[in-house]
Tab-separated table of C-alpha atoms and ligand atoms in Angstrom:
chain	number	residue	atom	x	y	z
A	1	UNK	CA	231.391	80.049	201.650
A	2	UNK	CA	228.767	82.741	202.005
A	3	UNK	CA	231.304	85.438	201.133
A	4	UNK	CA	232.082	83.966	197.713
A	5	UNK	CA	228.813	82.406	196.625
A	6	UNK	CA	227.183	84.208	193.713
A	7	UNK	CA	223.516	84.673	194.261
A	8	UNK	CA	221.610	84.393	190.976
A	9	UNK	CA	218.978	86.861	192.120
A	10	UNK	CA	221.729	89.380	192.853
A	11	UNK	CA	223.239	88.975	189.394
A	12	UNK	CA	219.842	89.590	187.830
A	13	UNK	CA	219.707	92.755	189.864
A	14	UNK	CA	222.760	94.391	188.295
A	15	UNK	CA	222.601	98.179	188.335
A	16	UNK	CA	219.300	98.189	190.082
A	17	UNK	CA	219.156	101.571	191.785
A	18	UNK	CA	215.429	101.580	192.497
A	19	UNK	CA	214.737	103.218	195.836
A	20	UNK	CA	218.196	104.786	195.931
A	21	UNK	CA	219.030	108.481	196.000
A	22	UNK	CA	222.004	109.978	194.140
A	23	UNK	CA	223.640	113.389	194.230
A	24	UNK	CA	225.624	114.384	191.133
A	25	UNK	CA	227.677	117.570	191.294
A	26	UNK	CA	227.823	119.528	188.037
A	27	UNK	CA	224.843	117.706	186.606
A	28	UNK	CA	223.667	120.477	184.283
A	29	UNK	CA	225.927	119.682	181.334
A	30	UNK	CA	228.410	117.223	179.877
A	31	UNK	CA	229.468	114.149	181.795
A	32	UNK	CA	227.452	115.097	184.899
A	33	UNK	CA	224.261	115.436	182.864
A	34	UNK	CA	224.826	112.007	181.319
A	35	UNK	CA	225.525	110.494	184.749
A	36	UNK	CA	222.390	112.033	186.274
A	37	UNK	CA	220.221	110.708	183.435
A	38	UNK	CA	221.811	107.252	183.508
A	39	UNK	CA	221.395	106.856	187.274
A	40	UNK	CA	217.776	107.915	186.909
A	41	UNK	CA	217.240	105.349	184.142
A	42	UNK	CA	218.738	102.756	186.478
A	43	UNK	CA	216.096	103.714	189.021
A	44	UNK	CA	217.585	106.377	191.301
A	45	UNK	CA	216.053	109.650	192.374
A	46	UNK	CA	218.638	112.309	191.568
A	47	UNK	CA	219.708	115.663	192.941
A	48	UNK	CA	222.152	117.590	190.809
A	49	UNK	CA	224.155	120.721	191.384
A	50	UNK	CA	225.086	123.469	188.970
A	51	UNK	CA	226.918	126.766	189.156
A	52	UNK	CA	225.701	129.036	186.341
A	53	UNK	CA	223.482	126.908	184.093
A	54	UNK	CA	220.143	127.189	185.852
A	55	UNK	CA	218.071	126.571	182.714
A	56	UNK	CA	220.095	123.571	181.606
A	57	UNK	CA	219.906	122.107	185.106
A	58	UNK	CA	216.124	122.600	185.042
A	59	UNK	CA	215.946	120.763	181.707
A	60	UNK	CA	217.879	117.808	183.138
A	61	UNK	CA	215.449	117.755	186.075
A	62	UNK	CA	212.502	117.650	183.660
A	63	UNK	CA	214.083	114.780	181.696
A	64	UNK	CA	214.625	112.804	184.893
A	65	UNK	CA	211.023	113.392	185.946
A	66	UNK	CA	209.907	112.205	182.509
A	67	UNK	CA	211.739	108.941	183.231
A	68	UNK	CA	209.559	108.638	186.328
A	69	UNK	CA	212.099	109.510	188.998
A	70	UNK	CA	212.211	112.397	191.436
A	71	UNK	CA	214.751	115.119	190.710
A	72	UNK	CA	215.976	118.390	192.138
A	73	UNK	CA	218.527	120.952	190.982
A	74	UNK	CA	220.559	122.798	193.599
A	75	UNK	CA	222.729	125.826	192.855
A	76	UNK	CA	226.054	125.201	194.579
A	77	UNK	CA	229.376	126.733	193.568
A	78	UNK	CA	232.047	124.145	194.341
A	79	UNK	CA	234.315	126.995	195.433
A	80	UNK	CA	231.955	127.721	198.343
A	81	UNK	CA	232.343	125.193	201.187
A	82	UNK	CA	228.989	126.053	202.746
A	83	UNK	CA	227.192	125.557	199.430
A	84	UNK	CA	228.835	122.163	198.889
A	85	UNK	CA	227.762	120.942	202.314
A	86	UNK	CA	224.302	122.443	201.870
A	87	UNK	CA	223.816	120.519	198.609
A	88	UNK	CA	224.281	117.253	200.478
A	89	UNK	CA	221.920	118.292	203.255
A	90	UNK	CA	219.311	119.549	200.771
A	91	UNK	CA	219.406	116.190	198.986
A	92	UNK	CA	218.795	114.308	202.219
A	93	UNK	CA	216.084	116.749	203.333
A	94	UNK	CA	214.305	116.446	199.970
A	95	UNK	CA	214.593	112.691	199.384
A	96	UNK	CA	215.100	111.326	202.889
A	97	UNK	CA	218.376	109.535	202.275
A	98	UNK	CA	221.612	109.487	200.266
A	99	UNK	CA	223.062	106.356	198.655
A	100	UNK	CA	225.321	107.571	195.859
A	101	UNK	CA	227.552	110.645	195.711
A	102	UNK	CA	229.098	111.447	192.337
A	103	UNK	CA	231.762	114.162	192.537
A	104	UNK	CA	231.771	115.332	188.936
A	105	UNK	CA	231.916	119.143	188.825
A	106	UNK	CA	235.339	120.292	187.806
A	107	UNK	CA	237.267	123.159	186.283
A	108	UNK	CA	240.472	123.334	184.343
A	109	UNK	CA	243.105	125.956	183.610
A	110	UNK	CA	245.650	124.825	181.052
A	111	UNK	CA	248.676	127.125	180.758
A	112	UNK	CA	252.431	127.090	181.293
A	113	UNK	CA	253.220	127.122	185.007
A	114	UNK	CA	254.721	130.600	184.734
A	115	UNK	CA	251.362	131.987	183.636
A	116	UNK	CA	249.264	130.438	186.418
A	117	UNK	CA	248.221	133.002	189.035
A	118	UNK	CA	247.946	132.118	192.699
A	119	UNK	CA	244.216	132.845	192.434
A	120	UNK	CA	243.932	130.196	189.700
A	121	UNK	CA	245.676	127.667	191.960
A	122	UNK	CA	243.232	128.436	194.774
A	123	UNK	CA	240.160	128.279	192.543
A	124	UNK	CA	241.035	125.038	190.763
A	125	UNK	CA	242.069	123.294	193.975
A	126	UNK	CA	238.917	124.526	195.722
A	127	UNK	CA	236.598	123.364	192.928
A	128	UNK	CA	238.377	120.106	192.004
A	129	UNK	CA	239.751	118.954	195.371
A	130	UNK	CA	238.331	120.776	198.386
A	131	UNK	CA	234.741	120.493	197.169
A	132	UNK	CA	234.832	116.701	196.587
A	133	UNK	CA	236.550	116.338	199.962
A	134	UNK	CA	233.850	118.349	201.742
A	135	UNK	CA	231.052	116.639	199.829
A	136	UNK	CA	232.423	113.258	200.914
A	137	UNK	CA	232.708	114.513	204.489
A	138	UNK	CA	229.077	115.624	204.492
A	139	UNK	CA	227.893	112.501	202.665
A	140	UNK	CA	229.506	109.932	204.960
A	141	UNK	CA	227.233	111.125	207.750
A	142	UNK	CA	224.292	109.864	205.676
A	143	UNK	CA	225.606	106.951	203.602
A	144	UNK	CA	224.794	103.514	204.929
A	145	UNK	CA	225.685	99.906	203.994
A	146	UNK	CA	225.838	99.731	200.191
A	147	UNK	CA	226.644	103.440	199.864
A	148	UNK	CA	228.757	104.586	196.938
A	149	UNK	CA	231.160	107.439	196.294
A	150	UNK	CA	232.283	107.877	192.688
A	151	UNK	CA	234.624	110.743	191.846
A	152	UNK	CA	235.475	111.942	188.358
A	153	UNK	CA	239.197	112.428	187.974
A	154	UNK	CA	241.012	112.594	184.651
A	155	UNK	CA	243.377	110.581	182.488
A	156	UNK	CA	245.702	113.549	182.966
A	157	UNK	CA	246.315	112.343	186.510
A	158	UNK	CA	247.934	109.260	184.943
A	159	UNK	CA	249.505	110.526	181.761
A	160	UNK	CA	250.183	114.179	181.007
A	161	UNK	CA	250.617	114.061	177.252
A	162	UNK	CA	250.815	117.840	176.701
A	163	UNK	CA	252.546	120.765	178.378
A	164	UNK	CA	250.331	123.180	180.339
A	165	UNK	CA	248.661	120.685	182.646
A	166	UNK	CA	250.510	121.384	185.895
A	167	UNK	CA	247.536	122.792	187.814
A	168	UNK	CA	244.800	120.544	186.399
A	169	UNK	CA	246.918	117.370	186.773
A	170	UNK	CA	247.860	118.346	190.331
A	171	UNK	CA	244.208	118.719	191.256
A	172	UNK	CA	243.100	115.481	189.616
A	173	UNK	CA	245.995	113.446	191.049
A	174	UNK	CA	244.920	114.423	194.572
A	175	UNK	CA	241.627	112.578	194.084
A	176	UNK	CA	243.361	109.186	194.018
A	177	UNK	CA	244.589	109.757	197.563
A	178	UNK	CA	241.140	110.769	198.732
A	179	UNK	CA	239.566	107.743	197.050
A	180	UNK	CA	241.999	105.196	198.459
A	181	UNK	CA	241.835	106.637	201.971
A	182	UNK	CA	238.045	106.665	201.930
A	183	UNK	CA	237.907	103.110	200.577
A	184	UNK	CA	239.951	101.975	203.564
A	185	UNK	CA	238.012	104.090	206.063
A	186	UNK	CA	234.514	103.306	204.809
A	187	UNK	CA	235.009	99.669	203.797
A	188	UNK	CA	234.052	98.365	207.233
A	189	UNK	CA	230.706	100.157	206.778
A	190	UNK	CA	230.101	98.481	203.400
A	191	UNK	CA	230.587	101.760	201.518
A	192	UNK	CA	232.777	101.903	198.400
A	193	UNK	CA	234.801	104.790	196.977
A	194	UNK	CA	236.145	104.785	193.437
A	195	UNK	CA	237.675	107.122	190.903
A	196	UNK	CA	236.748	107.260	187.219
A	197	UNK	CA	239.388	108.678	184.866
A	198	UNK	CA	237.839	109.917	181.637
A	199	UNK	CA	239.898	110.433	178.529
A	200	UNK	CA	239.028	113.108	175.971
A	201	UNK	CA	235.252	113.323	176.179
A	202	UNK	CA	233.090	115.452	173.899
A	203	UNK	CA	231.663	118.176	176.162
A	204	UNK	CA	231.710	121.967	176.414
A	205	UNK	CA	234.959	121.644	178.368
A	206	UNK	CA	236.695	119.639	175.644
A	207	UNK	CA	234.700	119.660	172.396
A	208	UNK	CA	235.608	116.996	169.863
A	209	UNK	CA	235.949	119.715	167.207
A	210	UNK	CA	237.894	122.135	169.403
A	211	UNK	CA	241.502	123.250	169.181
A	212	UNK	CA	243.776	120.411	170.232
A	213	UNK	CA	241.063	117.799	169.678
A	214	UNK	CA	242.873	116.075	166.816
A	215	UNK	CA	246.024	115.646	168.911
A	216	UNK	CA	244.025	114.196	171.804
A	217	UNK	CA	242.125	111.865	169.473
A	218	UNK	CA	245.362	110.611	167.950
A	219	UNK	CA	246.675	109.654	171.402
A	220	UNK	CA	243.786	107.286	172.103
A	221	UNK	CA	244.077	103.651	171.062
A	222	UNK	CA	240.530	103.763	169.690
A	223	UNK	CA	241.201	106.890	167.656
A	224	UNK	CA	238.155	108.824	168.837
A	225	UNK	CA	236.693	110.963	171.584
A	226	UNK	CA	234.491	109.393	174.208
A	227	UNK	CA	230.844	110.324	174.662
A	228	UNK	CA	229.551	111.453	178.072
A	229	UNK	CA	227.245	108.407	178.106
A	230	UNK	CA	230.291	106.144	177.930
A	231	UNK	CA	231.680	107.676	181.124
A	232	UNK	CA	228.232	107.475	182.718
A	233	UNK	CA	228.020	103.743	182.004
A	234	UNK	CA	231.064	103.079	184.180
A	235	UNK	CA	229.802	105.378	186.927
A	236	UNK	CA	226.517	103.472	186.884
A	237	UNK	CA	228.336	100.160	187.141
A	238	UNK	CA	230.326	101.349	190.152
A	239	UNK	CA	227.181	102.822	191.733
A	240	UNK	CA	225.096	99.721	191.150
A	241	UNK	CA	225.058	96.175	192.433
A	242	UNK	CA	227.768	95.161	189.961
A	243	UNK	CA	230.240	97.485	191.663
A	244	UNK	CA	229.829	96.190	195.155
A	245	UNK	CA	233.267	94.484	195.328
A	246	UNK	CA	235.180	97.343	193.687
A	247	UNK	CA	236.669	99.934	196.012
A	248	UNK	CA	239.689	102.211	196.060
A	249	UNK	CA	240.050	101.698	192.305
A	250	UNK	CA	240.957	104.150	189.576
A	251	UNK	CA	239.072	103.089	186.459
A	252	UNK	CA	240.270	104.537	183.152
A	253	UNK	CA	237.507	105.207	180.620
A	254	UNK	CA	239.747	106.826	178.083
A	255	UNK	CA	239.733	104.872	174.836
A	256	UNK	CA	243.279	103.782	175.595
A	257	UNK	CA	244.701	107.285	176.105
A	258	UNK	CA	246.885	106.088	178.971
A	259	UNK	CA	247.904	102.726	177.480
B	1	NDP	P1	231.611	120.665	181.368
B	1	NDP	O1	232.370	121.940	181.368
B	1	NDP	O2	230.931	120.221	180.141
B	1	NDP	O3	230.546	120.654	182.573
B	1	NDP	C1	231.002	121.038	183.832
B	1	NDP	C2	229.904	120.830	184.840
B	1	NDP	O4	230.443	121.154	186.126
B	1	NDP	C3	228.722	121.737	184.616
B	1	NDP	O5	227.564	121.112	185.096
B	1	NDP	C4	229.083	122.945	185.489
B	1	NDP	O6	227.970	123.670	185.975
B	1	NDP	C5	229.755	122.261	186.646
B	1	NDP	N1	230.673	123.173	187.319
B	1	NDP	C6	231.770	123.771	186.814
B	1	NDP	N2	232.323	124.571	187.751
B	1	NDP	C7	231.546	124.457	188.849
B	1	NDP	C8	231.578	125.034	190.139
B	1	NDP	N3	232.525	125.914	190.498
B	1	NDP	N4	230.620	124.686	191.024
B	1	NDP	C9	229.650	123.813	190.682
B	1	NDP	N5	229.555	123.248	189.479
B	1	NDP	C10	230.500	123.570	188.580
B	1	NDP	O7	232.688	119.573	181.849
B	1	NDP	P2	232.782	117.997	181.598
B	1	NDP	O8	231.439	117.393	181.628
B	1	NDP	O9	233.672	117.786	180.446
B	1	NDP	O10	233.615	117.576	182.892
B	1	NDP	C11	233.031	116.893	183.990
B	1	NDP	C12	234.175	116.315	184.835
B	1	NDP	O11	234.942	115.434	184.013
B	1	NDP	C13	235.150	117.374	185.343
B	1	NDP	O12	235.558	117.032	186.650
B	1	NDP	C14	236.306	117.282	184.378
B	1	NDP	O13	237.515	117.721	184.952
B	1	NDP	C15	236.306	115.787	184.092
B	1	NDP	N6	236.977	115.405	182.851
B	1	NDP	C16	236.524	115.810	181.623
B	1	NDP	C17	237.170	115.411	180.486
B	1	NDP	C18	236.738	115.830	179.120
B	1	NDP	O14	237.485	115.560	178.152
B	1	NDP	N7	235.562	116.440	178.959
B	1	NDP	C19	238.363	114.539	180.545
B	1	NDP	C20	238.743	114.166	181.873
B	1	NDP	C21	238.065	114.580	182.973
B	1	NDP	P3	227.335	124.919	185.109
B	1	NDP	O15	226.688	124.270	183.932
B	1	NDP	O16	226.388	125.574	186.020
B	1	NDP	O17	228.492	125.780	184.713
């Protein structure tokens, strides 16, 4: 009975992240910026990493502080294992705890397989796969009951609608395995792990007026690009109270790209 009863107070508490601490990788721009701001609006203190965009990361920090939350930007190249681990430890040292890890930072190389260099394979797999893996490894030492891991994959892990995606799709497909395995491993501790699969989303990585945008738009059921805030809304749901019975899931937020 107690496992299935809906508590009214809990339902009124949806997405209440007050008192929680989140770390968002790649929070200086695009989807990561929107996620960092949304989690802060939902009440969380937020640490965010960046690679090159120090000024943009600082601006996101100022916007979060203006919301009334604590914020900190940490330079951490996802290709550097020590930096990835250090970002987690810095977050805990600064804010005293970690409740939500959002693995968002990612890189893409789109080219025919014959043109992909071994160095590209290493870099993309390090940034898109090894870094989330190591961030999860560092985070699970700190996450407690109610902890959340949300990883940003891609609709291209489900449906590769164009040639040239061999490396990017390989990297993003790996994240489903990580997510499912962590869901099983961390479930007994009351910690969830989920994967969000964005479709074409208007950011620097994939601008809605860029080359190839019209073809991507035409492949969505809704006939338009997504906005970073629309991805952030699903991340916030999974990170908040409303997501507490969702784990091991891959959630498409793609306007019907993969329908
Ligand atoms: P952007 O290029 O707009 O932003 C990328 C963010 O990741 C920036 O904050 C950037 O930091 C950071 N980043 C990039 N490389 C590294 C690195 N080596 N180490 C640390 N941080 C890094 O990308 P999006 O917002 O579009 O993408 C966010 C995530 O969403 C990615 O994982 C991407 O694969 C995924 N995605 C995006 C889609 C889209 O259509 N936009 C579709 C499907 C998935 P800095 O500013 O310092 O460079």
